[in-house]
Amino acid sequence: MGDILVAGLALLHHEILLFAAVGLAIGGVDDFLIDLLFLARKAWRDLFIYGRHDRMTTATLPPSPNPGRIAIFVPAWREADVIGPMLRHALGRWGDADYRIFVGAYPNDPATIDAIAAVAQGDPRILLGITPHPGPTTKADCLNLLWQAMLDEETREGFRYKAIVLHDADNLVSVAYISLMLLRIRKTLCPTIPSLLTYMPATHLLGNAKIA
């Protein structure tokens, strides 16, 4: 009886391992195909694109043939430590580009509100919106507030924003962020700017910064 039980458990163990191996193999096929597509596209671009044209950089980025104002949505809940430096960094990097930053906060988060207001005071490029109810809620709830604020401004000023950018309160930005976004909108409705993990020697931590 004991030998039969041991044999049965061994068979069950074998079947479970086989099932797991097949599942992992199936799950890895799509990742492998994406890797193959990436390598094939990279090889094609290296041979037929970059062999004839120089790689575009932030220094050689051409202006968009269809410029327009960009609305940047930044939902913020308990971001008092990072929202101020992020906004100052964005204003400094983007300069006179045509954009407006809509920042959403909550009435029960006065520290974040104060940090935003300190930067937004006297600067029309930043609009602070405060939800009618306390947080935290969902990011979508805060974004809906900013969406309505943008629509109200469009109606009041009689123009349309070219695009909306969703941005995190703790991410820094590249100087070419706006220009690159305007160029990419010509080819896709939802362009994505990748994030770069940056090493900060003073803290031995990784920081997250938008790159272009």
PDB file of C-alpha atoms in Angstrom:
ATOM      1  CA  MET A   1       0.000   0.000   0.000  1.00  0.00           C
ATOM      2  CA  GLY A   2       2.846   2.392   0.884  1.00  0.00           C
ATOM      3  CA  ASP A   3       4.638   1.672  -2.397  1.00  0.00           C
ATOM      4  CA  ILE A   4       1.462   2.448  -4.355  1.00  0.00           C
ATOM      5  CA  LEU A   5       1.020   5.758  -2.498  1.00  0.00           C
ATOM      6  CA  VAL A   6       4.632   6.765  -3.113  1.00  0.00           C
ATOM      7  CA  ALA A   7       4.331   5.861  -6.797  1.00  0.00           C
ATOM      8  CA  GLY A   8       1.104   7.845  -7.071  1.00  0.00           C
ATOM      9  CA  LEU A   9       2.672  10.922  -5.456  1.00  0.00           C
ATOM     10  CA  ALA A  10       5.693  10.645  -7.741  1.00  0.00           C
ATOM     11  CA  LEU A  11       3.417  10.460 -10.792  1.00  0.00           C
ATOM     12  CA  LEU A  12       1.423  13.468  -9.571  1.00  0.00           C
ATOM     13  CA  HIS A  13       4.651  15.399  -8.980  1.00  0.00           C
ATOM     14  CA  HIS A  14       5.828  14.561 -12.497  1.00  0.00           C
ATOM     15  CA  GLU A  15       2.532  15.686 -14.044  1.00  0.00           C
ATOM     16  CA  ILE A  16       2.553  18.962 -12.114  1.00  0.00           C
ATOM     17  CA  LEU A  17       6.099  19.693 -13.245  1.00  0.00           C
ATOM     18  CA  LEU A  18       5.198  18.852 -16.844  1.00  0.00           C
ATOM     19  CA  PHE A  19       2.151  21.123 -16.698  1.00  0.00           C
ATOM     20  CA  ALA A  20       4.242  23.967 -15.257  1.00  0.00           C
ATOM     21  CA  ALA A  21       6.980  23.526 -17.872  1.00  0.00           C
ATOM     22  CA  VAL A  22       4.480  23.572 -20.749  1.00  0.00           C
ATOM     23  CA  GLY A  23       2.773  26.635 -19.271  1.00  0.00           C
ATOM     24  CA  LEU A  24       6.061  28.509 -18.922  1.00  0.00           C
ATOM     25  CA  ALA A  25       7.055  27.568 -22.477  1.00  0.00           C
ATOM     26  CA  ILE A  26       3.764  28.826 -23.899  1.00  0.00           C
ATOM     27  CA  GLY A  27       3.979  31.992 -21.833  1.00  0.00           C
ATOM     28  CA  GLY A  28       7.500  32.661 -23.084  1.00  0.00           C
ATOM     29  CA  VAL A  29       6.708  32.300 -26.783  1.00  0.00           C
ATOM     30  CA  ASP A  30       5.181  35.768 -27.078  1.00  0.00           C
ATOM     31  CA  ASP A  31       8.175  37.341 -25.305  1.00  0.00           C
ATOM     32  CA  PHE A  32      10.525  35.497 -27.655  1.00  0.00           C
ATOM     33  CA  LEU A  33       8.585  36.705 -30.714  1.00  0.00           C
ATOM     34  CA  ILE A  34       8.757  40.312 -29.488  1.00  0.00           C
ATOM     35  CA  ASP A  35      12.516  39.936 -29.021  1.00  0.00           C
ATOM     36  CA  LEU A  36      12.835  38.590 -32.578  1.00  0.00           C
ATOM     37  CA  LEU A  37      10.787  41.468 -33.980  1.00  0.00           C
ATOM     38  CA  PHE A  38      12.917  43.985 -32.080  1.00  0.00           C
ATOM     39  CA  LEU A  39      16.170  42.461 -33.320  1.00  0.00           C
ATOM     40  CA  ALA A  40      14.891  42.265 -36.903  1.00  0.00           C
ATOM     41  CA  ARG A  41      13.716  45.883 -36.855  1.00  0.00           C
ATOM     42  CA  LYS A  42      16.979  47.062 -35.279  1.00  0.00           C
ATOM     43  CA  ALA A  43      19.012  45.223 -37.911  1.00  0.00           C
ATOM     44  CA  TRP A  44      16.876  46.693 -40.710  1.00  0.00           C
ATOM     45  CA  ARG A  45      17.229  50.238 -39.380  1.00  0.00           C
ATOM     46  CA  ASP A  46      20.984  49.864 -38.848  1.00  0.00           C
ATOM     47  CA  LEU A  47      21.457  48.637 -42.428  1.00  0.00           C
ATOM     48  CA  PHE A  48      19.000  50.729 -44.430  1.00  0.00           C
ATOM     49  CA  ILE A  49      18.209  53.823 -42.313  1.00  0.00           C
ATOM     50  CA  TYR A  50      21.212  54.760 -40.210  1.00  0.00           C
ATOM     51  CA  GLY A  51      23.525  53.717 -43.028  1.00  0.00           C
ATOM     52  CA  ARG A  52      22.175  56.653 -45.068  1.00  0.00           C
ATOM     53  CA  HIS A  53      21.002  59.101 -42.386  1.00  0.00           C
ATOM     54  CA  ASP A  54      22.492  60.339 -39.139  1.00  0.00           C
ATOM     55  CA  ARG A  55      20.706  59.398 -35.934  1.00  0.00           C
ATOM     56  CA  MET A  56      18.421  62.155 -34.679  1.00  0.00           C
ATOM     57  CA  THR A  57      19.299  63.631 -31.304  1.00  0.00           C
ATOM     58  CA  THR A  58      17.787  66.329 -29.097  1.00  0.00           C
ATOM     59  CA  ALA A  59      20.247  68.778 -30.651  1.00  0.00           C
ATOM     60  CA  THR A  60      19.112  68.011 -34.215  1.00  0.00           C
ATOM     61  CA  LEU A  61      15.394  67.517 -33.499  1.00  0.00           C
ATOM     62  CA  PRO A  62      13.443  69.513 -36.126  1.00  0.00           C
ATOM     63  CA  PRO A  63      10.443  71.659 -35.179  1.00  0.00           C
ATOM     64  CA  SER A  64       7.017  70.146 -35.690  1.00  0.00           C
ATOM     65  CA  PRO A  65       5.302  71.200 -38.941  1.00  0.00           C
ATOM     66  CA  ASN A  66       2.005  71.204 -37.017  1.00  0.00           C
ATOM     67  CA  PRO A  67       2.698  72.900 -33.686  1.00  0.00           C
ATOM     68  CA  GLY A  68       0.101  73.389 -30.994  1.00  0.00           C
ATOM     69  CA  ARG A  69      -0.353  73.815 -27.272  1.00  0.00           C
ATOM     70  CA  ILE A  70       0.228  70.777 -25.082  1.00  0.00           C
ATOM     71  CA  ALA A  71      -1.769  70.105 -21.902  1.00  0.00           C
ATOM     72  CA  ILE A  72       0.226  68.223 -19.258  1.00  0.00           C
ATOM     73  CA  PHE A  73      -1.816  66.459 -16.561  1.00  0.00           C
ATOM     74  CA  VAL A  74      -0.116  65.770 -13.227  1.00  0.00           C
ATOM     75  CA  PRO A  75      -2.262  64.101 -10.531  1.00  0.00           C
ATOM     76  CA  ALA A  76      -0.712  64.558  -7.098  1.00  0.00           C
ATOM     77  CA  TRP A  77      -1.512  62.921  -3.762  1.00  0.00           C
ATOM     78  CA  ARG A  78       0.988  63.436  -0.927  1.00  0.00           C
ATOM     79  CA  GLU A  79       3.698  64.579  -3.347  1.00  0.00           C
ATOM     80  CA  ALA A  80       4.824  67.629  -1.343  1.00  0.00           C
ATOM     81  CA  ASP A  81       8.470  66.523  -1.340  1.00  0.00           C
ATOM     82  CA  VAL A  82       8.777  66.128  -5.119  1.00  0.00           C
ATOM     83  CA  ILE A  83       6.089  68.180  -6.878  1.00  0.00           C
ATOM     84  CA  GLY A  84       7.787  71.556  -6.365  1.00  0.00           C
ATOM     85  CA  PRO A  85      11.217  70.525  -7.715  1.00  0.00           C
ATOM     86  CA  MET A  86       9.557  68.675 -10.607  1.00  0.00           C
ATOM     87  CA  LEU A  87       7.531  71.721 -11.651  1.00  0.00           C
ATOM     88  CA  ARG A  88      10.516  74.060 -11.397  1.00  0.00           C
ATOM     89  CA  HIS A  89      12.623  71.627 -13.397  1.00  0.00           C
ATOM     90  CA  ALA A  90       9.941  71.348 -16.114  1.00  0.00           C
ATOM     91  CA  LEU A  91       9.505  75.124 -16.372  1.00  0.00           C
ATOM     92  CA  GLY A  92      13.233  75.579 -16.653  1.00  0.00           C
ATOM     93  CA  ARG A  93      13.728  72.851 -19.227  1.00  0.00           C
ATOM     94  CA  TRP A  94      10.762  73.683 -21.475  1.00  0.00           C
ATOM     95  CA  GLY A  95      11.160  77.449 -21.361  1.00  0.00           C
ATOM     96  CA  ASP A  96       8.876  79.253 -23.815  1.00  0.00           C
ATOM     97  CA  ALA A  97       7.380  76.129 -25.417  1.00  0.00           C
ATOM     98  CA  ASP A  98       3.602  76.246 -25.884  1.00  0.00           C
ATOM     99  CA  TYR A  99       2.238  74.194 -23.005  1.00  0.00           C
ATOM    100  CA  ARG A 100       0.279  74.339 -19.769  1.00  0.00           C
ATOM    101  CA  ILE A 101       0.672  72.107 -16.729  1.00  0.00           C
ATOM    102  CA  PHE A 102      -2.571  71.114 -14.997  1.00  0.00           C
ATOM    103  CA  VAL A 103      -1.838  69.803 -11.496  1.00  0.00           C
ATOM    104  CA  GLY A 104      -4.557  68.075  -9.474  1.00  0.00           C
ATOM    105  CA  ALA A 105      -4.507  67.885  -5.673  1.00  0.00           C
ATOM    106  CA  TYR A 106      -6.876  67.073  -2.800  1.00  0.00           C
ATOM    107  CA  PRO A 107      -8.328  69.405  -0.136  1.00  0.00           C
ATOM    108  CA  ASN A 108      -7.018  67.195   2.684  1.00  0.00           C
ATOM    109  CA  ASP A 109      -3.434  67.364   1.366  1.00  0.00           C
ATOM    110  CA  PRO A 110      -2.427  70.958   2.242  1.00  0.00           C
ATOM    111  CA  ALA A 111       1.319  70.283   2.049  1.00  0.00           C
ATOM    112  CA  THR A 112       1.073  69.297  -1.623  1.00  0.00           C
ATOM    113  CA  ILE A 113      -1.244  72.233  -2.365  1.00  0.00           C
ATOM    114  CA  ASP A 114       1.216  74.661  -0.770  1.00  0.00           C
ATOM    115  CA  ALA A 115       4.142  73.189  -2.708  1.00  0.00           C
ATOM    116  CA  ILE A 116       2.265  73.559  -6.015  1.00  0.00           C
ATOM    117  CA  ALA A 117       1.004  77.053  -5.197  1.00  0.00           C
ATOM    118  CA  ALA A 118       4.525  78.250  -4.356  1.00  0.00           C
ATOM    119  CA  VAL A 119       5.615  77.473  -7.939  1.00  0.00           C
ATOM    120  CA  ALA A 120       2.354  78.365  -9.695  1.00  0.00           C
ATOM    121  CA  GLN A 121       2.030  81.807  -8.118  1.00  0.00           C
ATOM    122  CA  GLY A 122       2.323  84.382 -10.891  1.00  0.00           C
ATOM    123  CA  ASP A 123       3.060  81.760 -13.569  1.00  0.00           C
ATOM    124  CA  PRO A 124       0.204  81.187 -16.056  1.00  0.00           C
ATOM    125  CA  ARG A 125       1.827  77.977 -17.312  1.00  0.00           C
ATOM    126  CA  ILE A 126       0.664  76.117 -14.180  1.00  0.00           C
ATOM    127  CA  LEU A 127      -2.975  75.615 -13.186  1.00  0.00           C
ATOM    128  CA  LEU A 128      -3.806  74.059  -9.816  1.00  0.00           C
ATOM    129  CA  GLY A 129      -7.048  72.117  -9.522  1.00  0.00           C
ATOM    130  CA  ILE A 130      -8.417  70.820  -6.207  1.00  0.00           C
ATOM    131  CA  THR A 131     -10.968  68.023  -6.132  1.00  0.00           C
ATOM    132  CA  PRO A 132     -14.284  68.731  -4.351  1.00  0.00           C
ATOM    133  CA  HIS A 133     -13.836  65.693  -2.104  1.00  0.00           C
ATOM    134  CA  PRO A 134     -10.950  64.464   0.060  1.00  0.00           C
ATOM    135  CA  GLY A 135      -8.411  61.922  -1.106  1.00  0.00           C
ATOM    136  CA  PRO A 136      -7.089  59.549  -1.796  1.00  0.00           C
ATOM    137  CA  THR A 137      -9.366  58.432  -4.606  1.00  0.00           C
ATOM    138  CA  THR A 138      -8.285  57.031  -7.961  1.00  0.00           C
ATOM    139  CA  LYS A 139      -5.886  58.642 -10.403  1.00  0.00           C
ATOM    140  CA  ALA A 140      -8.736  58.692 -12.921  1.00  0.00           C
ATOM    141  CA  ASP A 141     -10.820  60.800 -10.542  1.00  0.00           C
ATOM    142  CA  CYS A 142      -8.073  63.413 -10.317  1.00  0.00           C
ATOM    143  CA  LEU A 143      -7.482  63.305 -14.075  1.00  0.00           C
ATOM    144  CA  ASN A 144     -11.183  63.903 -14.716  1.00  0.00           C
ATOM    145  CA  LEU A 145     -10.889  67.150 -12.747  1.00  0.00           C
ATOM    146  CA  LEU A 146      -7.955  68.252 -14.891  1.00  0.00           C
ATOM    147  CA  TRP A 147      -9.764  67.211 -18.074  1.00  0.00           C
ATOM    148  CA  GLN A 148     -12.719  69.419 -17.164  1.00  0.00           C
ATOM    149  CA  ALA A 149     -10.400  72.317 -16.318  1.00  0.00           C
ATOM    150  CA  MET A 150      -8.796  71.963 -19.750  1.00  0.00           C
ATOM    151  CA  LEU A 151     -12.178  71.922 -21.497  1.00  0.00           C
ATOM    152  CA  ASP A 152     -13.250  75.007 -19.568  1.00  0.00           C
ATOM    153  CA  GLU A 153     -10.133  76.846 -20.684  1.00  0.00           C
ATOM    154  CA  GLU A 154     -10.656  75.810 -24.315  1.00  0.00           C
ATOM    155  CA  THR A 155     -14.220  77.122 -24.199  1.00  0.00           C
ATOM    156  CA  ARG A 156     -13.200  80.339 -22.458  1.00  0.00           C
ATOM    157  CA  GLU A 157     -10.195  81.103 -24.690  1.00  0.00           C
ATOM    158  CA  GLY A 158     -11.606  79.720 -27.961  1.00  0.00           C
ATOM    159  CA  PHE A 159      -8.838  77.279 -28.932  1.00  0.00           C
ATOM    160  CA  ARG A 160      -8.086  73.547 -28.820  1.00  0.00           C
ATOM    161  CA  TYR A 161      -5.142  71.817 -27.221  1.00  0.00           C
ATOM    162  CA  LYS A 162      -3.014  69.816 -29.623  1.00  0.00           C
ATOM    163  CA  ALA A 163      -2.478  66.918 -27.231  1.00  0.00           C
ATOM    164  CA  ILE A 164      -2.638  65.771 -23.618  1.00  0.00           C
ATOM    165  CA  VAL A 165       0.392  64.381 -21.796  1.00  0.00           C
ATOM    166  CA  LEU A 166       0.051  62.291 -18.631  1.00  0.00           C
ATOM    167  CA  HIS A 167       2.969  62.902 -16.300  1.00  0.00           C
ATOM    168  CA  ASP A 168       3.942  61.621 -12.855  1.00  0.00           C
ATOM    169  CA  ALA A 169       4.783  64.036 -10.069  1.00  0.00           C
ATOM    170  CA  ASP A 170       8.124  62.358  -9.296  1.00  0.00           C
ATOM    171  CA  ASN A 171       9.520  62.259 -12.861  1.00  0.00           C
ATOM    172  CA  LEU A 172      11.982  64.758 -14.271  1.00  0.00           C
ATOM    173  CA  VAL A 173      11.836  65.725 -17.943  1.00  0.00           C
ATOM    174  CA  SER A 174      14.075  66.265 -20.928  1.00  0.00           C
ATOM    175  CA  VAL A 175      14.417  69.586 -22.696  1.00  0.00           C
ATOM    176  CA  ALA A 176      13.160  67.921 -25.906  1.00  0.00           C
ATOM    177  CA  TYR A 177      10.070  66.384 -24.275  1.00  0.00           C
ATOM    178  CA  ILE A 178       7.544  68.793 -25.832  1.00  0.00           C
ATOM    179  CA  SER A 179       9.202  68.880 -29.259  1.00  0.00           C
ATOM    180  CA  LEU A 180       9.456  65.110 -29.451  1.00  0.00           C
ATOM    181  CA  MET A 181       5.838  64.687 -28.379  1.00  0.00           C
ATOM    182  CA  LEU A 182       4.638  67.046 -31.126  1.00  0.00           C
ATOM    183  CA  LEU A 183       6.656  65.157 -33.726  1.00  0.00           C
ATOM    184  CA  ARG A 184       5.415  61.740 -32.602  1.00  0.00           C
ATOM    185  CA  ILE A 185       1.764  62.824 -32.659  1.00  0.00           C
ATOM    186  CA  ARG A 186       2.048  62.978 -36.446  1.00  0.00           C
ATOM    187  CA  LYS A 187       2.565  59.204 -36.571  1.00  0.00           C
ATOM    188  CA  THR A 188       0.629  57.855 -33.594  1.00  0.00           C
ATOM    189  CA  LEU A 189      -2.258  59.011 -31.445  1.00  0.00           C
ATOM    190  CA  CYS A 190      -0.667  57.761 -28.212  1.00  0.00           C
ATOM    191  CA  PRO A 191       3.100  58.365 -28.271  1.00  0.00           C
ATOM    192  CA  THR A 192       5.102  57.217 -25.259  1.00  0.00           C
ATOM    193  CA  ILE A 193       8.320  58.771 -23.989  1.00  0.00           C
ATOM    194  CA  PRO A 194      10.473  56.107 -22.269  1.00  0.00           C
ATOM    195  CA  SER A 195      11.696  56.414 -18.691  1.00  0.00           C
ATOM    196  CA  LEU A 196      15.360  56.200 -17.781  1.00  0.00           C
ATOM    197  CA  LEU A 197      16.552  54.935 -14.401  1.00  0.00           C
ATOM    198  CA  THR A 198      19.308  57.258 -13.239  1.00  0.00           C
ATOM    199  CA  TYR A 199      21.841  56.469 -10.527  1.00  0.00           C
ATOM    200  CA  MET A 200      22.162  58.975  -7.677  1.00  0.00           C
ATOM    201  CA  PRO A 201      25.566  58.449  -5.992  1.00  0.00           C
ATOM    202  CA  ALA A 202      24.695  60.461  -2.890  1.00  0.00           C
ATOM    203  CA  THR A 203      21.941  58.033  -1.915  1.00  0.00           C
ATOM    204  CA  HIS A 204      22.990  54.842  -3.753  1.00  0.00           C
ATOM    205  CA  LEU A 205      19.468  54.681  -5.131  1.00  0.00           C
ATOM    206  CA  LEU A 206      17.927  54.642  -8.586  1.00  0.00           C
ATOM    207  CA  GLY A 207      15.946  57.681  -9.692  1.00  0.00           C
ATOM    208  CA  ASN A 208      13.323  57.796 -12.430  1.00  0.00           C
ATOM    209  CA  ALA A 209      13.556  60.509 -15.083  1.00  0.00           C
ATOM    210  CA  LYS A 210      11.808  61.027 -18.402  1.00  0.00           C
ATOM    211  CA  ILE A 211      14.128  61.047 -21.379  1.00  0.00           C
ATOM    212  CA  ALA A 212      13.587  62.135 -24.974  1.00  0.00           C
TER     213      ALA A 212
END
